[in-house]
Amino acid sequence: MAVFSYSSVDALGKRVSGRLEAVNLIDLEMRLKRIGLDLINAELANDARAALFRGRITRRDLITFCFHMEQMTGSGLPLLEGLEELRDSLESRRFREVVGSMIEAIEGGKTLSEALEDHPAVFDRIFVSLTRAGEQTGQLPEVLKRIGDTLKWQDELAAKAVQVVLYPSFAALFVFGAAVFLLIYLVPQLAVLFKNFGQTRRQLGPIFR
């Protein structure tokens, strides 16, 4: 869960501000309604933003999620049990919180795709839509496998793109370093050598005439 700073009004129209933990803005609004407050606006608290940034969820985490869920659903393991096993095995604290929130949502009657939809910063619309289609057609393991394969392809493509960018950069850096070496060290040495050679030639000139 994240910590939100919010502004709201009570039943008498009095403005009330504070901080509250919630999964997202919708969850925050529901929590405030339970205590008699209507949400006006809210944003992540500064410390929560920093925590989210430090614990951001990577493409690798999503690949792990897809692989694990594909294996669990394909083997007939109950969805909640599979999510609980996944949550306990994750290294990312942020992702553990997301999966924990999904477990609570599913226990509350939501489907997997609806639980994913509660976390748009982690699971985009395409991810949610494909998962929903897999649920409706009974092909959830196959859909999760395809999503995972696509994420792997994107990850490999990104790695290759970094290599393509870095190689010319290293080559240019090497050439620049060589040029600096020539200008600072080798050229002055050659200048001294030619100067000494000229002096020696003038000194030996009369001997060879």
PDB file of N, CA, C and O in Angstrom, residues 91-155:
ATOM      1  N   GLU A  91      11.495 -10.996  -4.177  1.00  0.00           N
ATOM      2  CA  GLU A  91      12.529 -10.213  -3.496  1.00  0.00           C
ATOM      3  C   GLU A  91      12.117  -8.751  -3.364  1.00  0.00           C
ATOM      4  O   GLU A  91      12.482  -8.087  -2.400  1.00  0.00           O
ATOM      5  N   SER A  92      11.382  -8.242  -4.338  1.00  0.00           N
ATOM      6  CA  SER A  92      10.971  -6.837  -4.342  1.00  0.00           C
ATOM      7  C   SER A  92       9.875  -6.598  -3.304  1.00  0.00           C
ATOM      8  O   SER A  92       8.782  -7.183  -3.393  1.00  0.00           O
ATOM      9  N   ARG A  93      10.180  -5.736  -2.360  1.00  0.00           N
ATOM     10  CA  ARG A  93       9.180  -5.426  -1.332  1.00  0.00           C
ATOM     11  C   ARG A  93       7.955  -4.770  -1.944  1.00  0.00           C
ATOM     12  O   ARG A  93       6.819  -5.079  -1.564  1.00  0.00           O
ATOM     13  N   ARG A  94       8.181  -3.881  -2.885  1.00  0.00           N
ATOM     14  CA  ARG A  94       7.075  -3.194  -3.550  1.00  0.00           C
ATOM     15  C   ARG A  94       6.159  -4.183  -4.264  1.00  0.00           C
ATOM     16  O   ARG A  94       4.933  -4.094  -4.169  1.00  0.00           O
ATOM     17  N   PHE A  95       6.743  -5.154  -4.960  1.00  0.00           N
ATOM     18  CA  PHE A  95       5.941  -6.126  -5.688  1.00  0.00           C
ATOM     19  C   PHE A  95       5.188  -7.033  -4.720  1.00  0.00           C
ATOM     20  O   PHE A  95       4.060  -7.459  -4.992  1.00  0.00           O
ATOM     21  N   ARG A  96       5.808  -7.359  -3.589  1.00  0.00           N
ATOM     22  CA  ARG A  96       5.117  -8.161  -2.583  1.00  0.00           C
ATOM     23  C   ARG A  96       3.867  -7.445  -2.093  1.00  0.00           C
ATOM     24  O   ARG A  96       2.823  -8.070  -1.879  1.00  0.00           O
ATOM     25  N   GLU A  97       3.974  -6.127  -1.924  1.00  0.00           N
ATOM     26  CA  GLU A  97       2.812  -5.357  -1.482  1.00  0.00           C
ATOM     27  C   GLU A  97       1.711  -5.374  -2.540  1.00  0.00           C
ATOM     28  O   GLU A  97       0.526  -5.479  -2.214  1.00  0.00           O
ATOM     29  N   VAL A  98       2.113  -5.274  -3.805  1.00  0.00           N
ATOM     30  CA  VAL A  98       1.132  -5.297  -4.896  1.00  0.00           C
ATOM     31  C   VAL A  98       0.422  -6.641  -4.938  1.00  0.00           C
ATOM     32  O   VAL A  98      -0.814  -6.710  -5.022  1.00  0.00           O
ATOM     33  N   VAL A  99       1.188  -7.725  -4.887  1.00  0.00           N
ATOM     34  CA  VAL A  99       0.588  -9.065  -4.923  1.00  0.00           C
ATOM     35  C   VAL A  99      -0.290  -9.291  -3.692  1.00  0.00           C
ATOM     36  O   VAL A  99      -1.371  -9.876  -3.782  1.00  0.00           O
ATOM     37  N   GLY A 100       0.152  -8.794  -2.532  1.00  0.00           N
ATOM     38  CA  GLY A 100      -0.666  -8.906  -1.323  1.00  0.00           C
ATOM     39  C   GLY A 100      -1.993  -8.185  -1.476  1.00  0.00           C
ATOM     40  O   GLY A 100      -3.042  -8.689  -1.050  1.00  0.00           O
ATOM     41  N   SER A 101      -1.953  -7.017  -2.106  1.00  0.00           N
ATOM     42  CA  SER A 101      -3.184  -6.260  -2.364  1.00  0.00           C
ATOM     43  C   SER A 101      -4.086  -7.010  -3.327  1.00  0.00           C
ATOM     44  O   SER A 101      -5.315  -7.029  -3.177  1.00  0.00           O
ATOM     45  N   MET A 102      -3.493  -7.666  -4.331  1.00  0.00           N
ATOM     46  CA  MET A 102      -4.275  -8.452  -5.288  1.00  0.00           C
ATOM     47  C   MET A 102      -4.967  -9.625  -4.595  1.00  0.00           C
ATOM     48  O   MET A 102      -6.124  -9.945  -4.894  1.00  0.00           O
ATOM     49  N   ILE A 103      -4.257 -10.254  -3.665  1.00  0.00           N
ATOM     50  CA  ILE A 103      -4.845 -11.372  -2.918  1.00  0.00           C
ATOM     51  C   ILE A 103      -6.081 -10.892  -2.154  1.00  0.00           C
ATOM     52  O   ILE A 103      -7.130 -11.547  -2.165  1.00  0.00           O
ATOM     53  N   GLU A 104      -5.958  -9.739  -1.507  1.00  0.00           N
ATOM     54  CA  GLU A 104      -7.096  -9.185  -0.760  1.00  0.00           C
ATOM     55  C   GLU A 104      -8.259  -8.886  -1.695  1.00  0.00           C
ATOM     56  O   GLU A 104      -9.427  -9.137  -1.362  1.00  0.00           O
ATOM     57  N   ALA A 105      -7.952  -8.356  -2.889  1.00  0.00           N
ATOM     58  CA  ALA A 105      -9.004  -8.015  -3.842  1.00  0.00           C
ATOM     59  C   ALA A 105      -9.725  -9.267  -4.335  1.00  0.00           C
ATOM     60  O   ALA A 105     -10.957  -9.282  -4.465  1.00  0.00           O
ATOM     61  N   ILE A 106      -8.967 -10.315  -4.619  1.00  0.00           N
ATOM     62  CA  ILE A 106      -9.578 -11.558  -5.100  1.00  0.00           C
ATOM     63  C   ILE A 106     -10.390 -12.221  -3.996  1.00  0.00           C
ATOM     64  O   ILE A 106     -11.473 -12.767  -4.239  1.00  0.00           O
ATOM     65  N   GLU A 107      -9.886 -12.170  -2.763  1.00  0.00           N
ATOM     66  CA  GLU A 107     -10.654 -12.701  -1.633  1.00  0.00           C
ATOM     67  C   GLU A 107     -11.958 -11.927  -1.457  1.00  0.00           C
ATOM     68  O   GLU A 107     -12.953 -12.469  -0.969  1.00  0.00           O
ATOM     69  N   GLY A 108     -11.945 -10.662  -1.889  1.00  0.00           N
ATOM     70  CA  GLY A 108     -13.146  -9.839  -1.808  1.00  0.00           C
ATOM     71  C   GLY A 108     -14.105 -10.042  -2.965  1.00  0.00           C
ATOM     72  O   GLY A 108     -15.137  -9.374  -3.031  1.00  0.00           O
ATOM     73  N   GLY A 109     -13.767 -10.954  -3.897  1.00  0.00           N
ATOM     74  CA  GLY A 109     -14.697 -11.272  -4.983  1.00  0.00           C
ATOM     75  C   GLY A 109     -14.261 -10.828  -6.364  1.00  0.00           C
ATOM     76  O   GLY A 109     -14.960 -11.092  -7.341  1.00  0.00           O
ATOM     77  N   LYS A 110     -13.107 -10.189  -6.493  1.00  0.00           N
ATOM     78  CA  LYS A 110     -12.653  -9.733  -7.800  1.00  0.00           C
ATOM     79  C   LYS A 110     -11.972 -10.868  -8.557  1.00  0.00           C
ATOM     80  O   LYS A 110     -11.473 -11.824  -7.959  1.00  0.00           O
ATOM     81  N   THR A 111     -11.960 -10.738  -9.886  1.00  0.00           N
ATOM     82  CA  THR A 111     -11.212 -11.678 -10.717  1.00  0.00           C
ATOM     83  C   THR A 111      -9.750 -11.239 -10.757  1.00  0.00           C
ATOM     84  O   THR A 111      -9.401 -10.139 -10.298  1.00  0.00           O
ATOM     85  N   LEU A 112      -8.910 -12.074 -11.345  1.00  0.00           N
ATOM     86  CA  LEU A 112      -7.488 -11.727 -11.448  1.00  0.00           C
ATOM     87  C   LEU A 112      -7.300 -10.458 -12.269  1.00  0.00           C
ATOM     88  O   LEU A 112      -6.531  -9.572 -11.878  1.00  0.00           O
ATOM     89  N   SER A 113      -7.992 -10.347 -13.387  1.00  0.00           N
ATOM     90  CA  SER A 113      -7.842  -9.153 -14.237  1.00  0.00           C
ATOM     91  C   SER A 113      -8.313  -7.897 -13.522  1.00  0.00           C
ATOM     92  O   SER A 113      -7.711  -6.829 -13.669  1.00  0.00           O
ATOM     93  N   GLU A 114      -9.362  -8.011 -12.719  1.00  0.00           N
ATOM     94  CA  GLU A 114      -9.854  -6.853 -11.960  1.00  0.00           C
ATOM     95  C   GLU A 114      -8.842  -6.456 -10.885  1.00  0.00           C
ATOM     96  O   GLU A 114      -8.657  -5.271 -10.607  1.00  0.00           O
ATOM     97  N   ALA A 115      -8.195  -7.466 -10.291  1.00  0.00           N
ATOM     98  CA  ALA A 115      -7.158  -7.175  -9.288  1.00  0.00           C
ATOM     99  C   ALA A 115      -5.950  -6.511  -9.945  1.00  0.00           C
ATOM    100  O   ALA A 115      -5.348  -5.592  -9.373  1.00  0.00           O
ATOM    101  N   LEU A 116      -5.606  -6.957 -11.147  1.00  0.00           N
ATOM    102  CA  LEU A 116      -4.507  -6.323 -11.883  1.00  0.00           C
ATOM    103  C   LEU A 116      -4.855  -4.874 -12.216  1.00  0.00           C
ATOM    104  O   LEU A 116      -3.986  -3.992 -12.182  1.00  0.00           O
ATOM    105  N   GLU A 117      -6.092  -4.638 -12.557  1.00  0.00           N
ATOM    106  CA  GLU A 117      -6.541  -3.310 -12.971  1.00  0.00           C
ATOM    107  C   GLU A 117      -6.411  -2.284 -11.850  1.00  0.00           C
ATOM    108  O   GLU A 117      -6.346  -1.075 -12.108  1.00  0.00           O
ATOM    109  N   ASP A 118      -6.361  -2.749 -10.620  1.00  0.00           N
ATOM    110  CA  ASP A 118      -6.195  -1.836  -9.475  1.00  0.00           C
ATOM    111  C   ASP A 118      -4.790  -1.244  -9.410  1.00  0.00           C
ATOM    112  O   ASP A 118      -4.538  -0.342  -8.610  1.00  0.00           O
ATOM    113  N   HIS A 119      -3.877  -1.754 -10.248  1.00  0.00           N
ATOM    114  CA  HIS A 119      -2.475  -1.314 -10.207  1.00  0.00           C
ATOM    115  C   HIS A 119      -2.004  -0.925 -11.618  1.00  0.00           C
ATOM    116  O   HIS A 119      -1.158  -1.602 -12.209  1.00  0.00           O
ATOM    117  N   PRO A 120      -2.563   0.157 -12.164  1.00  0.00           N
ATOM    118  CA  PRO A 120      -2.220   0.557 -13.542  1.00  0.00           C
ATOM    119  C   PRO A 120      -0.754   0.943 -13.724  1.00  0.00           C
ATOM    120  O   PRO A 120      -0.245   0.895 -14.839  1.00  0.00           O
ATOM    121  N   ALA A 121      -0.084   1.339 -12.639  1.00  0.00           N
ATOM    122  CA  ALA A 121       1.333   1.694 -12.753  1.00  0.00           C
ATOM    123  C   ALA A 121       2.214   0.461 -12.939  1.00  0.00           C
ATOM    124  O   ALA A 121       3.354   0.574 -13.380  1.00  0.00           O
ATOM    125  N   VAL A 122       1.670  -0.705 -12.622  1.00  0.00           N
ATOM    126  CA  VAL A 122       2.425  -1.953 -12.740  1.00  0.00           C
ATOM    127  C   VAL A 122       1.966  -2.760 -13.953  1.00  0.00           C
ATOM    128  O   VAL A 122       2.777  -3.224 -14.756  1.00  0.00           O
ATOM    129  N   PHE A 123       0.652  -2.916 -14.092  1.00  0.00           N
ATOM    130  CA  PHE A 123       0.078  -3.704 -15.184  1.00  0.00           C
ATOM    131  C   PHE A 123      -0.676  -2.762 -16.129  1.00  0.00           C
ATOM    132  O   PHE A 123      -1.687  -2.168 -15.734  1.00  0.00           O
ATOM    133  N   ASP A 124      -0.190  -2.627 -17.344  1.00  0.00           N
ATOM    134  CA  ASP A 124      -0.835  -1.711 -18.285  1.00  0.00           C
ATOM    135  C   ASP A 124      -2.143  -2.294 -18.831  1.00  0.00           C
ATOM    136  O   ASP A 124      -2.517  -3.432 -18.532  1.00  0.00           O
ATOM    137  N   ARG A 125      -2.835  -1.503 -19.661  1.00  0.00           N
ATOM    138  CA  ARG A 125      -4.149  -1.909 -20.166  1.00  0.00           C
ATOM    139  C   ARG A 125      -4.083  -3.170 -21.007  1.00  0.00           C
ATOM    140  O   ARG A 125      -4.980  -4.018 -20.950  1.00  0.00           O
ATOM    141  N   ILE A 126      -3.022  -3.300 -21.801  1.00  0.00           N
ATOM    142  CA  ILE A 126      -2.889  -4.483 -22.649  1.00  0.00           C
ATOM    143  C   ILE A 126      -2.737  -5.735 -21.786  1.00  0.00           C
ATOM    144  O   ILE A 126      -3.362  -6.766 -22.044  1.00  0.00           O
ATOM    145  N   PHE A 127      -1.915  -5.629 -20.747  1.00  0.00           N
ATOM    146  CA  PHE A 127      -1.706  -6.752 -19.823  1.00  0.00           C
ATOM    147  C   PHE A 127      -3.045  -7.158 -19.209  1.00  0.00           C
ATOM    148  O   PHE A 127      -3.394  -8.345 -19.189  1.00  0.00           O
ATOM    149  N   VAL A 128      -3.809  -6.184 -18.742  1.00  0.00           N
ATOM    150  CA  VAL A 128      -5.100  -6.461 -18.097  1.00  0.00           C
ATOM    151  C   VAL A 128      -6.087  -7.045 -19.099  1.00  0.00           C
ATOM    152  O   VAL A 128      -6.782  -8.026 -18.814  1.00  0.00           O
ATOM    153  N   SER A 129      -6.161  -6.465 -20.295  1.00  0.00           N
ATOM    154  CA  SER A 129      -7.116  -6.926 -21.311  1.00  0.00           C
ATOM    155  C   SER A 129      -6.831  -8.353 -21.745  1.00  0.00           C
ATOM    156  O   SER A 129      -7.757  -9.166 -21.903  1.00  0.00           O
ATOM    157  N   LEU A 130      -5.555  -8.677 -21.950  1.00  0.00           N
ATOM    158  CA  LEU A 130      -5.201 -10.033 -22.354  1.00  0.00           C
ATOM    159  C   LEU A 130      -5.516 -11.035 -21.249  1.00  0.00           C
ATOM    160  O   LEU A 130      -5.994 -12.149 -21.514  1.00  0.00           O
ATOM    161  N   THR A 131      -5.259 -10.634 -20.000  1.00  0.00           N
ATOM    162  CA  THR A 131      -5.575 -11.516 -18.873  1.00  0.00           C
ATOM    163  C   THR A 131      -7.080 -11.752 -18.780  1.00  0.00           C
ATOM    164  O   THR A 131      -7.528 -12.889 -18.553  1.00  0.00           O
ATOM    165  N   ARG A 132      -7.852 -10.707 -18.982  1.00  0.00           N
ATOM    166  CA  ARG A 132      -9.316 -10.840 -18.958  1.00  0.00           C
ATOM    167  C   ARG A 132      -9.787 -11.787 -20.063  1.00  0.00           C
ATOM    168  O   ARG A 132     -10.660 -12.631 -19.855  1.00  0.00           O
ATOM    169  N   ALA A 133      -9.191 -11.647 -21.250  1.00  0.00           N
ATOM    170  CA  ALA A 133      -9.549 -12.534 -22.358  1.00  0.00           C
ATOM    171  C   ALA A 133      -9.203 -13.978 -22.030  1.00  0.00           C
ATOM    172  O   ALA A 133      -9.961 -14.909 -22.357  1.00  0.00           O
ATOM    173  N   GLY A 134      -8.056 -14.184 -21.376  1.00  0.00           N
ATOM    174  CA  GLY A 134      -7.662 -15.534 -20.967  1.00  0.00           C
ATOM    175  C   GLY A 134      -8.624 -16.133 -19.967  1.00  0.00           C
ATOM    176  O   GLY A 134      -8.943 -17.331 -20.025  1.00  0.00           O
ATOM    177  N   GLU A 135      -9.122 -15.316 -19.046  1.00  0.00           N
ATOM    178  CA  GLU A 135     -10.101 -15.786 -18.063  1.00  0.00           C
ATOM    179  C   GLU A 135     -11.402 -16.177 -18.745  1.00  0.00           C
ATOM    180  O   GLU A 135     -12.003 -17.208 -18.424  1.00  0.00           O
ATOM    181  N   GLN A 136     -11.846 -15.352 -19.668  1.00  0.00           N
ATOM    182  CA  GLN A 136     -13.138 -15.580 -20.320  1.00  0.00           C
ATOM    183  C   GLN A 136     -13.121 -16.782 -21.252  1.00  0.00           C
ATOM    184  O   GLN A 136     -14.142 -17.438 -21.444  1.00  0.00           O
ATOM    185  N   THR A 137     -11.964 -17.075 -21.847  1.00  0.00           N
ATOM    186  CA  THR A 137     -11.864 -18.187 -22.790  1.00  0.00           C
ATOM    187  C   THR A 137     -11.330 -19.461 -22.149  1.00  0.00           C
ATOM    188  O   THR A 137     -11.248 -20.498 -22.807  1.00  0.00           O
ATOM    189  N   GLY A 138     -10.931 -19.385 -20.884  1.00  0.00           N
ATOM    190  CA  GLY A 138     -10.376 -20.556 -20.219  1.00  0.00           C
ATOM    191  C   GLY A 138      -8.962 -20.884 -20.651  1.00  0.00           C
ATOM    192  O   GLY A 138      -8.502 -22.017 -20.465  1.00  0.00           O
ATOM    193  N   GLN A 139      -8.273 -19.905 -21.227  1.00  0.00           N
ATOM    194  CA  GLN A 139      -6.901 -20.121 -21.702  1.00  0.00           C
ATOM    195  C   GLN A 139      -5.909 -19.225 -20.969  1.00  0.00           C
ATOM    196  O   GLN A 139      -4.935 -18.751 -21.547  1.00  0.00           O
ATOM    197  N   LEU A 140      -6.129 -19.015 -19.686  1.00  0.00           N
ATOM    198  CA  LEU A 140      -5.277 -18.115 -18.915  1.00  0.00           C
ATOM    199  C   LEU A 140      -3.812 -18.543 -18.908  1.00  0.00           C
ATOM    200  O   LEU A 140      -2.926 -17.694 -19.100  1.00  0.00           O
ATOM    201  N   PRO A 141      -3.479 -19.827 -18.718  1.00  0.00           N
ATOM    202  CA  PRO A 141      -2.051 -20.207 -18.747  1.00  0.00           C
ATOM    203  C   PRO A 141      -1.373 -19.858 -20.064  1.00  0.00           C
ATOM    204  O   PRO A 141      -0.245 -19.346 -20.073  1.00  0.00           O
ATOM    205  N   GLU A 142      -2.060 -20.123 -21.195  1.00  0.00           N
ATOM    206  CA  GLU A 142      -1.484 -19.817 -22.503  1.00  0.00           C
ATOM    207  C   GLU A 142      -1.283 -18.316 -22.693  1.00  0.00           C
ATOM    208  O   GLU A 142      -0.258 -17.872 -23.233  1.00  0.00           O
ATOM    209  N   VAL A 143      -2.262 -17.533 -22.235  1.00  0.00           N
ATOM    210  CA  VAL A 143      -2.166 -16.076 -22.357  1.00  0.00           C
ATOM    211  C   VAL A 143      -1.014 -15.543 -21.517  1.00  0.00           C
ATOM    212  O   VAL A 143      -0.227 -14.702 -21.974  1.00  0.00           O
ATOM    213  N   LEU A 144      -0.879 -16.040 -20.296  1.00  0.00           N
ATOM    214  CA  LEU A 144       0.216 -15.599 -19.430  1.00  0.00           C
ATOM    215  C   LEU A 144       1.573 -15.965 -20.032  1.00  0.00           C
ATOM    216  O   LEU A 144       2.530 -15.195 -19.922  1.00  0.00           O
ATOM    217  N   LYS A 145       1.647 -17.141 -20.666  1.00  0.00           N
ATOM    218  CA  LYS A 145       2.896 -17.540 -21.319  1.00  0.00           C
ATOM    219  C   LYS A 145       3.236 -16.578 -22.452  1.00  0.00           C
ATOM    220  O   LYS A 145       4.397 -16.167 -22.612  1.00  0.00           O
ATOM    221  N   ARG A 146       2.233 -16.201 -23.243  1.00  0.00           N
ATOM    222  CA  ARG A 146       2.485 -15.285 -24.360  1.00  0.00           C
ATOM    223  C   ARG A 146       2.893 -13.895 -23.860  1.00  0.00           C
ATOM    224  O   ARG A 146       3.765 -13.262 -24.441  1.00  0.00           O
ATOM    225  N   ILE A 147       2.252 -13.445 -22.786  1.00  0.00           N
ATOM    226  CA  ILE A 147       2.636 -12.151 -22.217  1.00  0.00           C
ATOM    227  C   ILE A 147       4.079 -12.218 -21.730  1.00  0.00           C
ATOM    228  O   ILE A 147       4.882 -11.308 -21.965  1.00  0.00           O
ATOM    229  N   GLY A 148       4.415 -13.310 -21.037  1.00  0.00           N
ATOM    230  CA  GLY A 148       5.783 -13.479 -20.535  1.00  0.00           C
ATOM    231  C   GLY A 148       6.799 -13.518 -21.667  1.00  0.00           C
ATOM    232  O   GLY A 148       7.866 -12.906 -21.577  1.00  0.00           O
ATOM    233  N   ASP A 149       6.469 -14.227 -22.748  1.00  0.00           N
ATOM    234  CA  ASP A 149       7.379 -14.303 -23.902  1.00  0.00           C
ATOM    235  C   ASP A 149       7.572 -12.922 -24.526  1.00  0.00           C
ATOM    236  O   ASP A 149       8.691 -12.573 -24.934  1.00  0.00           O
ATOM    237  N   THR A 150       6.493 -12.156 -24.601  1.00  0.00           N
ATOM    238  CA  THR A 150       6.592 -10.802 -25.158  1.00  0.00           C
ATOM    239  C   THR A 150       7.470  -9.911 -24.293  1.00  0.00           C
ATOM    240  O   THR A 150       8.303  -9.150 -24.795  1.00  0.00           O
ATOM    241  N   LEU A 151       7.317 -10.031 -22.980  1.00  0.00           N
ATOM    242  CA  LEU A 151       8.146  -9.245 -22.057  1.00  0.00           C
ATOM    243  C   LEU A 151       9.613  -9.644 -22.158  1.00  0.00           C
ATOM    244  O   LEU A 151      10.502  -8.788 -22.107  1.00  0.00           O
ATOM    245  N   LYS A 152       9.877 -10.951 -22.339  1.00  0.00           N
ATOM    246  CA  LYS A 152      11.255 -11.406 -22.514  1.00  0.00           C
ATOM    247  C   LYS A 152      11.857 -10.814 -23.782  1.00  0.00           C
ATOM    248  O   LYS A 152      13.012 -10.371 -23.797  1.00  0.00           O
ATOM    249  N   TRP A 153      11.047 -10.819 -24.859  1.00  0.00           N
ATOM    250  CA  TRP A 153      11.517 -10.256 -26.129  1.00  0.00           C
ATOM    251  C   TRP A 153      11.830  -8.773 -25.971  1.00  0.00           C
ATOM    252  O   TRP A 153      12.854  -8.286 -26.461  1.00  0.00           O
ATOM    253  N   GLN A 154      10.953  -8.039 -25.271  1.00  0.00           N
ATOM    254  CA  GLN A 154      11.191  -6.615 -25.034  1.00  0.00           C
ATOM    255  C   GLN A 154      12.449  -6.403 -24.212  1.00  0.00           C
ATOM    256  O   GLN A 154      13.222  -5.467 -24.476  1.00  0.00           O
ATOM    257  N   ASP A 155      12.672  -7.272 -23.226  1.00  0.00           N
ATOM    258  CA  ASP A 155      13.853  -7.148 -22.375  1.00  0.00           C
ATOM    259  C   ASP A 155      15.128  -7.398 -23.179  1.00  0.00           C
ATOM    260  O   ASP A 155      16.115  -6.670 -23.035  1.00  0.00           O
TER     261      ASP A 155
END
